[in-house]
Amino acid sequence: MDNTTLLQAIEDSMGTVTCEGPTMVNKALDFVASELFDEGNGARNGVGRYVIVLTDGLFSNPLKSRESAHILHSQANAHIYAIAAGSFVKPQGLLDISSSYRNVYPIGMHDSIQNVLKQTMFGCEGCSRKGSDITMLFDVSSETHFEDFDALLRAGEFIIKNTELSKNNSDISMATYGEDYVSLVRFRENNLEEKLMQVLNTAVRQTAGTRRFNMSSLVKESMKELPDSNGRRNVIIFLTNALNLNVDSDTIEEIMKGNNVLIVAVGAGLNSNYSALLEMSSHPSFVFVLGKEMFTDETILFSLQSVLEYDECIV
């Protein structure tokens, strides 16, 4: 089938698409396995098989969706990519159906589709793997429940332990805010995991009081320390329940204009202000709420891997 026919089929289908009712992604994956990848229906043998699913991850039957994805991957040898789309995203759903956590991408990233195309269609001999520079901002105000604060600390530990740290890869800076903004680790110090974990375990502690911050002031403060990274992506991760934050979006947008900066929001527990977390993040798929009540632990942050480590074409 040629490109023109495919594009026309997509355009024709849009007239019948409705955004309501249950999301039965398992049925779609089963159809791909039984019909589209069936040689009797024209599927070719001996070629790569790729399935790209654009979804918010809010599946009607998560268990069946996970099972259908596993069958499609294992029996049809299909590589499944999950592209986060929509105003509300459940990252666990994307992780459940993707063949690898490295196959999860947000649709809002300017290079997401290009990266998927390079991996599935035409490759890129001149590409190199690049690591983002990561700023972790911990909310240490007394408003955060102890159990929730502990979950945020575990998230910080997970990020440190799953980031390739070296002079030519990712670098991590850390700061806290509660009563004041306090910088703990700066870029260009080239700290490795052991040193970062020591700071996390000894210096990130809740304060007795709290103060309401404009989020823009925290973004501006953290951006002062961004290194001259030659175009390297910068990711600011807020670890907060957003209870003491004023999300002044217009000012934040003005500060970030022209800079390669993304904002991720990680909250914990039922007390999290989800609306604020959603508003402060660069994309709905960059919002995470951890905790036992949410049946979600820090491993959900694997879905950030394609953002924290990414391919860059150098030719």
Short mmCIF file of C-alpha atoms in Angstrom, two decimals:
data_model
loop_
_atom_site.label_atom_id
_atom_site.label_comp_id
_atom_site.label_asym_id
_atom_site.label_seq_id
_atom_site.Cartn_x
_atom_site.Cartn_y
_atom_site.Cartn_z
CA MET A 1 0.00 0.00 0.00
CA ASP A 2 1.44 3.39 -0.97
CA ASN A 3 1.62 6.52 1.18
CA THR A 4 -1.21 8.29 -0.64
CA THR A 5 -3.61 5.41 0.00
CA LEU A 6 -2.60 5.21 3.65
CA LEU A 7 -3.06 8.93 4.21
CA GLN A 8 -6.46 8.84 2.51
CA ALA A 9 -7.53 5.91 4.70
CA ILE A 10 -6.54 7.83 7.84
CA GLU A 11 -8.41 10.91 6.66
CA ASP A 12 -11.52 8.86 5.85
CA SER A 13 -11.45 7.15 9.25
CA MET A 14 -11.34 10.46 11.12
CA GLY A 15 -14.94 11.12 10.14
CA THR A 16 -16.08 8.07 12.10
CA VAL A 17 -13.86 8.49 15.17
CA THR A 18 -15.60 9.49 18.40
CA CYS A 19 -13.86 10.43 21.65
CA GLU A 20 -16.22 8.69 24.02
CA GLY A 21 -16.90 5.26 25.44
CA PRO A 22 -14.46 2.64 26.78
CA THR A 23 -10.87 2.29 25.58
CA MET A 24 -10.50 -1.36 24.55
CA VAL A 25 -6.90 -1.25 23.37
CA ASN A 26 -6.68 -5.01 23.93
CA LYS A 27 -9.16 -5.55 21.07
CA ALA A 28 -7.10 -3.35 18.77
CA LEU A 29 -3.91 -5.26 19.61
CA ASP A 30 -5.69 -8.60 19.15
CA PHE A 31 -6.92 -7.45 15.73
CA VAL A 32 -3.39 -6.50 14.69
CA ALA A 33 -2.10 -9.93 15.76
CA SER A 34 -4.85 -11.99 14.15
CA GLU A 35 -5.61 -9.96 11.01
CA LEU A 36 -3.03 -7.34 10.05
CA PHE A 37 0.02 -9.50 10.71
CA ASP A 38 -1.54 -12.58 9.12
CA GLU A 39 0.35 -13.67 6.00
CA GLY A 40 -2.93 -14.70 4.42
CA ASN A 41 -3.97 -11.06 4.53
CA GLY A 42 -0.81 -9.83 2.87
CA ALA A 43 1.59 -9.48 5.81
CA ARG A 44 5.15 -10.12 4.69
CA ASN A 45 7.38 -12.63 6.42
CA GLY A 46 10.96 -11.82 7.36
CA VAL A 47 10.51 -8.07 7.83
CA GLY A 48 10.40 -5.99 10.99
CA ARG A 49 6.97 -5.58 12.55
CA TYR A 50 6.16 -2.39 14.41
CA VAL A 51 3.00 -1.24 16.15
CA ILE A 52 2.61 2.40 17.18
CA VAL A 53 -0.20 3.07 19.65
CA LEU A 54 -1.29 6.65 20.35
CA THR A 55 -3.09 6.54 23.68
CA ASP A 56 -3.63 8.17 27.06
CA GLY A 57 -3.05 4.85 28.83
CA LEU A 58 -6.48 4.93 30.47
CA PHE A 59 -7.56 1.45 29.42
CA SER A 60 -10.91 -0.10 30.30
CA ASN A 61 -9.24 -3.44 31.00
CA PRO A 62 -5.56 -2.93 31.91
CA LEU A 63 -4.91 -6.63 32.53
CA LYS A 64 -6.24 -7.75 29.15
CA SER A 65 -4.39 -4.90 27.45
CA ARG A 66 -1.13 -6.04 29.01
CA GLU A 67 -1.80 -9.66 28.02
CA SER A 68 -2.68 -8.72 24.42
CA ALA A 69 0.48 -6.64 24.12
CA HIS A 70 2.59 -9.51 25.44
CA ILE A 71 1.06 -11.96 22.94
CA LEU A 72 1.55 -9.53 20.05
CA HIS A 73 5.17 -8.95 21.03
CA SER A 74 6.09 -12.56 21.76
CA GLN A 75 4.14 -14.44 19.07
CA ALA A 76 4.17 -11.95 16.21
CA ASN A 77 7.61 -10.58 17.13
CA ALA A 78 6.17 -7.06 17.00
CA HIS A 79 7.89 -4.05 18.54
CA ILE A 80 5.23 -1.93 20.24
CA TYR A 81 5.69 1.82 20.73
CA ALA A 82 3.35 3.73 23.05
CA ILE A 83 2.93 7.43 22.27
CA ALA A 84 1.36 9.43 25.09
CA ALA A 85 -1.50 11.60 23.87
CA GLY A 86 -4.42 13.38 25.52
CA SER A 87 -5.10 15.88 28.29
CA PHE A 88 -4.80 13.25 31.03
CA VAL A 89 -2.27 10.44 30.74
CA LYS A 90 -1.72 7.30 32.80
CA PRO A 91 1.97 6.45 32.26
CA GLN A 92 1.56 2.91 33.65
CA GLY A 93 -0.76 2.05 30.78
CA LEU A 94 1.90 3.03 28.26
CA LEU A 95 4.55 1.01 30.05
CA ASP A 96 2.21 -2.00 30.19
CA ILE A 97 1.78 -2.26 26.43
CA SER A 98 5.16 -1.11 25.13
CA SER A 99 7.79 -3.70 24.25
CA SER A 100 10.35 -1.75 26.28
CA TYR A 101 10.24 1.26 28.59
CA ARG A 102 12.48 2.93 26.02
CA ASN A 103 9.56 2.69 23.56
CA VAL A 104 7.40 5.19 25.47
CA TYR A 105 7.28 8.72 24.06
CA PRO A 106 5.19 11.86 24.65
CA ILE A 107 3.50 13.11 21.51
CA GLY A 108 4.19 16.73 22.50
CA MET A 109 7.98 16.43 22.12
CA HIS A 110 9.25 17.93 18.90
CA ASP A 111 11.55 14.96 18.26
CA SER A 112 9.36 12.06 19.44
CA ILE A 113 7.97 11.11 16.02
CA GLN A 114 11.37 11.58 14.38
CA ASN A 115 12.98 9.23 16.90
CA VAL A 116 10.30 6.60 16.36
CA LEU A 117 10.70 6.89 12.59
CA LYS A 118 14.47 6.49 12.86
CA GLN A 119 14.05 3.36 14.95
CA THR A 120 11.35 1.78 12.82
CA MET A 121 11.82 3.00 9.25
CA PHE A 122 15.09 4.44 8.03
CA GLY A 123 17.60 4.37 10.90
CA CYS A 124 20.31 6.95 11.50
CA GLU A 125 23.99 6.05 11.26
CA GLY A 126 24.99 9.48 12.53
CA CYS A 127 22.91 9.38 15.71
CA SER A 128 24.42 9.40 19.17
CA ARG A 129 22.83 8.78 22.56
CA LYS A 130 22.74 11.91 24.68
CA GLY A 131 21.83 12.40 28.33
CA SER A 132 19.80 15.30 29.69
CA ASP A 133 20.99 17.55 32.47
CA ILE A 134 18.56 17.01 35.34
CA THR A 135 17.56 19.37 38.13
CA MET A 136 15.67 17.82 41.06
CA LEU A 137 13.71 20.32 43.17
CA PHE A 138 12.43 18.80 46.43
CA ASP A 139 9.51 20.39 48.28
CA VAL A 140 10.52 20.03 51.95
CA SER A 141 7.64 22.01 53.43
CA SER A 142 5.86 20.70 56.51
CA GLU A 143 2.58 20.40 54.57
CA THR A 144 3.72 17.14 52.95
CA HIS A 145 2.79 14.03 54.94
CA PHE A 146 5.74 11.95 56.11
CA GLU A 147 4.75 8.89 54.04
CA ASP A 148 4.35 11.04 50.94
CA PHE A 149 7.70 12.75 51.51
CA ASP A 150 9.34 9.34 51.83
CA ALA A 151 7.84 8.36 48.44
CA LEU A 152 9.33 11.51 46.89
CA LEU A 153 12.74 10.64 48.33
CA ARG A 154 12.50 7.17 46.80
CA ALA A 155 11.68 8.79 43.46
CA GLY A 156 14.82 10.91 43.75
CA GLU A 157 16.86 7.82 44.57
CA PHE A 158 15.39 6.01 41.56
CA ILE A 159 16.32 8.86 39.21
CA ILE A 160 19.89 8.97 40.51
CA LYS A 161 20.40 5.21 40.26
CA ASN A 162 18.94 4.98 36.75
CA THR A 163 20.82 7.91 35.22
CA GLU A 164 24.13 7.40 33.43
CA LEU A 165 26.30 9.99 35.12
CA SER A 166 29.56 11.13 33.58
CA LYS A 167 31.15 14.25 32.20
CA ASN A 168 29.91 13.47 28.68
CA ASN A 169 26.48 12.17 29.69
CA SER A 170 23.90 13.35 32.20
CA ASP A 171 24.59 15.61 35.14
CA ILE A 172 22.34 16.16 38.16
CA SER A 173 21.80 19.20 40.36
CA MET A 174 19.64 19.24 43.50
CA ALA A 175 17.87 21.91 45.50
CA THR A 176 15.17 22.14 48.14
CA TYR A 177 12.47 24.68 48.90
CA GLY A 178 10.26 24.94 51.96
CA GLU A 179 10.99 28.06 53.93
CA ASP A 180 13.75 29.07 51.48
CA TYR A 181 15.32 27.90 48.24
CA VAL A 182 18.53 26.00 49.05
CA SER A 183 20.94 24.72 46.40
CA LEU A 184 22.56 21.43 47.46
CA VAL A 185 24.37 20.14 44.39
CA ARG A 186 25.34 22.18 41.35
CA PHE A 187 26.07 21.28 37.77
CA ARG A 188 29.69 20.90 36.62
CA GLU A 189 30.67 19.33 39.93
CA ASN A 190 30.47 15.97 38.11
CA ASN A 191 29.08 14.16 41.13
CA LEU A 192 28.56 10.43 40.76
CA GLU A 193 25.88 8.23 42.35
CA GLU A 194 27.58 7.75 45.73
CA LYS A 195 27.95 11.49 46.37
CA LEU A 196 24.43 12.31 45.16
CA MET A 197 22.92 9.60 47.36
CA GLN A 198 24.83 10.94 50.34
CA VAL A 199 23.36 14.41 49.76
CA LEU A 200 19.88 12.99 49.25
CA ASN A 201 20.02 10.98 52.48
CA THR A 202 21.51 13.69 54.67
CA ALA A 203 20.51 17.09 53.31
CA VAL A 204 16.98 16.65 51.94
CA ARG A 205 14.94 16.98 55.12
CA GLN A 206 11.55 18.49 55.85
CA THR A 207 11.45 21.90 57.47
CA ALA A 208 9.33 22.92 60.43
CA GLY A 209 7.54 25.64 58.51
CA THR A 210 6.38 26.43 55.01
CA ARG A 211 6.12 29.33 52.62
CA ARG A 212 4.13 29.80 49.44
CA PHE A 213 6.31 30.12 46.35
CA ASN A 214 5.65 31.34 42.85
CA MET A 215 6.73 28.46 40.68
CA SER A 216 8.33 30.91 38.24
CA SER A 217 10.80 32.05 40.93
CA LEU A 218 11.91 28.44 41.49
CA VAL A 219 12.28 27.81 37.76
CA LYS A 220 14.25 31.03 37.36
CA GLU A 221 16.50 30.16 40.30
CA SER A 222 17.22 26.68 38.99
CA MET A 223 17.88 27.93 35.46
CA LYS A 224 20.62 30.22 36.78
CA GLU A 225 22.66 27.09 37.37
CA LEU A 226 22.06 25.42 34.01
CA PRO A 227 25.39 24.66 32.33
CA ASP A 228 26.43 25.78 28.90
CA SER A 229 25.35 22.43 27.52
CA ASN A 230 25.73 22.99 23.76
CA GLY A 231 22.07 22.28 23.10
CA ARG A 232 21.77 19.49 25.65
CA ARG A 233 18.24 18.99 26.95
CA ASN A 234 17.51 20.25 30.48
CA VAL A 235 14.84 18.58 32.60
CA ILE A 236 13.59 20.20 35.81
CA ILE A 237 11.86 17.64 38.03
CA PHE A 238 9.64 19.04 40.77
CA LEU A 239 9.11 16.51 43.56
CA THR A 240 6.14 18.06 45.30
CA ASN A 241 2.47 17.74 46.14
CA ALA A 242 2.09 21.32 44.85
CA LEU A 243 0.20 22.44 47.94
CA ASN A 244 2.29 25.58 48.46
CA LEU A 245 2.92 26.52 44.84
CA ASN A 246 1.39 29.28 42.79
CA VAL A 247 1.68 28.06 39.21
CA ASP A 248 2.11 31.33 37.30
CA SER A 249 2.20 29.73 33.86
CA ASP A 250 2.61 32.86 31.72
CA THR A 251 5.68 34.00 33.64
CA ILE A 252 7.17 30.49 33.52
CA GLU A 253 6.64 30.31 29.77
CA GLU A 254 8.39 33.66 29.33
CA ILE A 255 11.38 32.52 31.43
CA MET A 256 11.75 29.26 29.52
CA LYS A 257 11.33 30.78 26.05
CA GLY A 258 14.24 29.89 23.80
CA ASN A 259 15.66 27.35 26.24
CA ASN A 260 15.62 23.59 25.79
CA VAL A 261 13.93 23.01 29.16
CA LEU A 262 11.20 20.55 30.14
CA ILE A 263 9.34 20.36 33.45
CA VAL A 264 8.29 17.11 35.11
CA ALA A 265 5.98 17.00 38.15
CA VAL A 266 6.17 14.12 40.64
CA GLY A 267 3.69 14.07 43.52
CA ALA A 268 2.81 11.47 46.15
CA GLY A 269 -0.39 10.39 47.87
CA LEU A 270 -4.03 11.38 47.75
CA ASN A 271 -3.17 14.81 49.13
CA SER A 272 -1.45 15.83 45.89
CA ASN A 273 -2.87 18.79 44.01
CA TYR A 274 -3.18 17.00 40.67
CA SER A 275 -4.55 20.04 38.84
CA ALA A 276 -1.49 22.06 39.80
CA LEU A 277 0.86 19.19 38.88
CA LEU A 278 -0.80 18.98 35.48
CA GLU A 279 -0.60 22.73 34.94
CA MET A 280 3.07 22.95 35.89
CA SER A 281 4.29 20.07 33.70
CA SER A 282 5.43 20.45 30.09
CA HIS A 283 3.16 17.57 28.99
CA PRO A 284 0.42 15.50 30.69
CA SER A 285 2.62 12.41 30.41
CA PHE A 286 5.17 14.18 32.63
CA VAL A 287 2.85 14.01 35.67
CA PHE A 288 3.27 11.21 38.20
CA VAL A 289 1.53 10.58 41.52
CA LEU A 290 3.17 7.90 43.64
CA GLY A 291 2.00 6.05 46.73
CA LYS A 292 0.36 2.90 48.01
CA GLU A 293 -3.09 4.46 47.67
CA MET A 294 -2.34 5.08 44.00
CA PHE A 295 -0.92 1.56 43.50
CA THR A 296 2.09 3.28 41.94
CA ASP A 297 5.73 3.24 42.97
CA GLU A 298 8.81 5.01 41.69
CA THR A 299 9.41 2.51 38.87
CA ILE A 300 6.71 4.35 36.91
CA LEU A 301 9.46 6.88 36.18
CA PHE A 302 10.90 4.41 33.66
CA SER A 303 8.45 6.04 31.23
CA LEU A 304 10.70 9.14 31.31
CA GLN A 305 13.66 7.26 29.88
CA SER A 306 13.17 8.47 26.30
CA VAL A 307 13.16 12.03 27.64
CA LEU A 308 16.15 11.76 29.97
CA GLU A 309 18.19 9.86 27.36
CA TYR A 310 17.59 10.63 23.71
CA ASP A 311 19.09 10.25 20.25
CA GLU A 312 20.63 13.22 18.53
CA CYS A 313 21.58 13.25 14.87
CA ILE A 314 25.07 14.68 14.41
CA VAL A 315 25.31 14.54 10.61
#
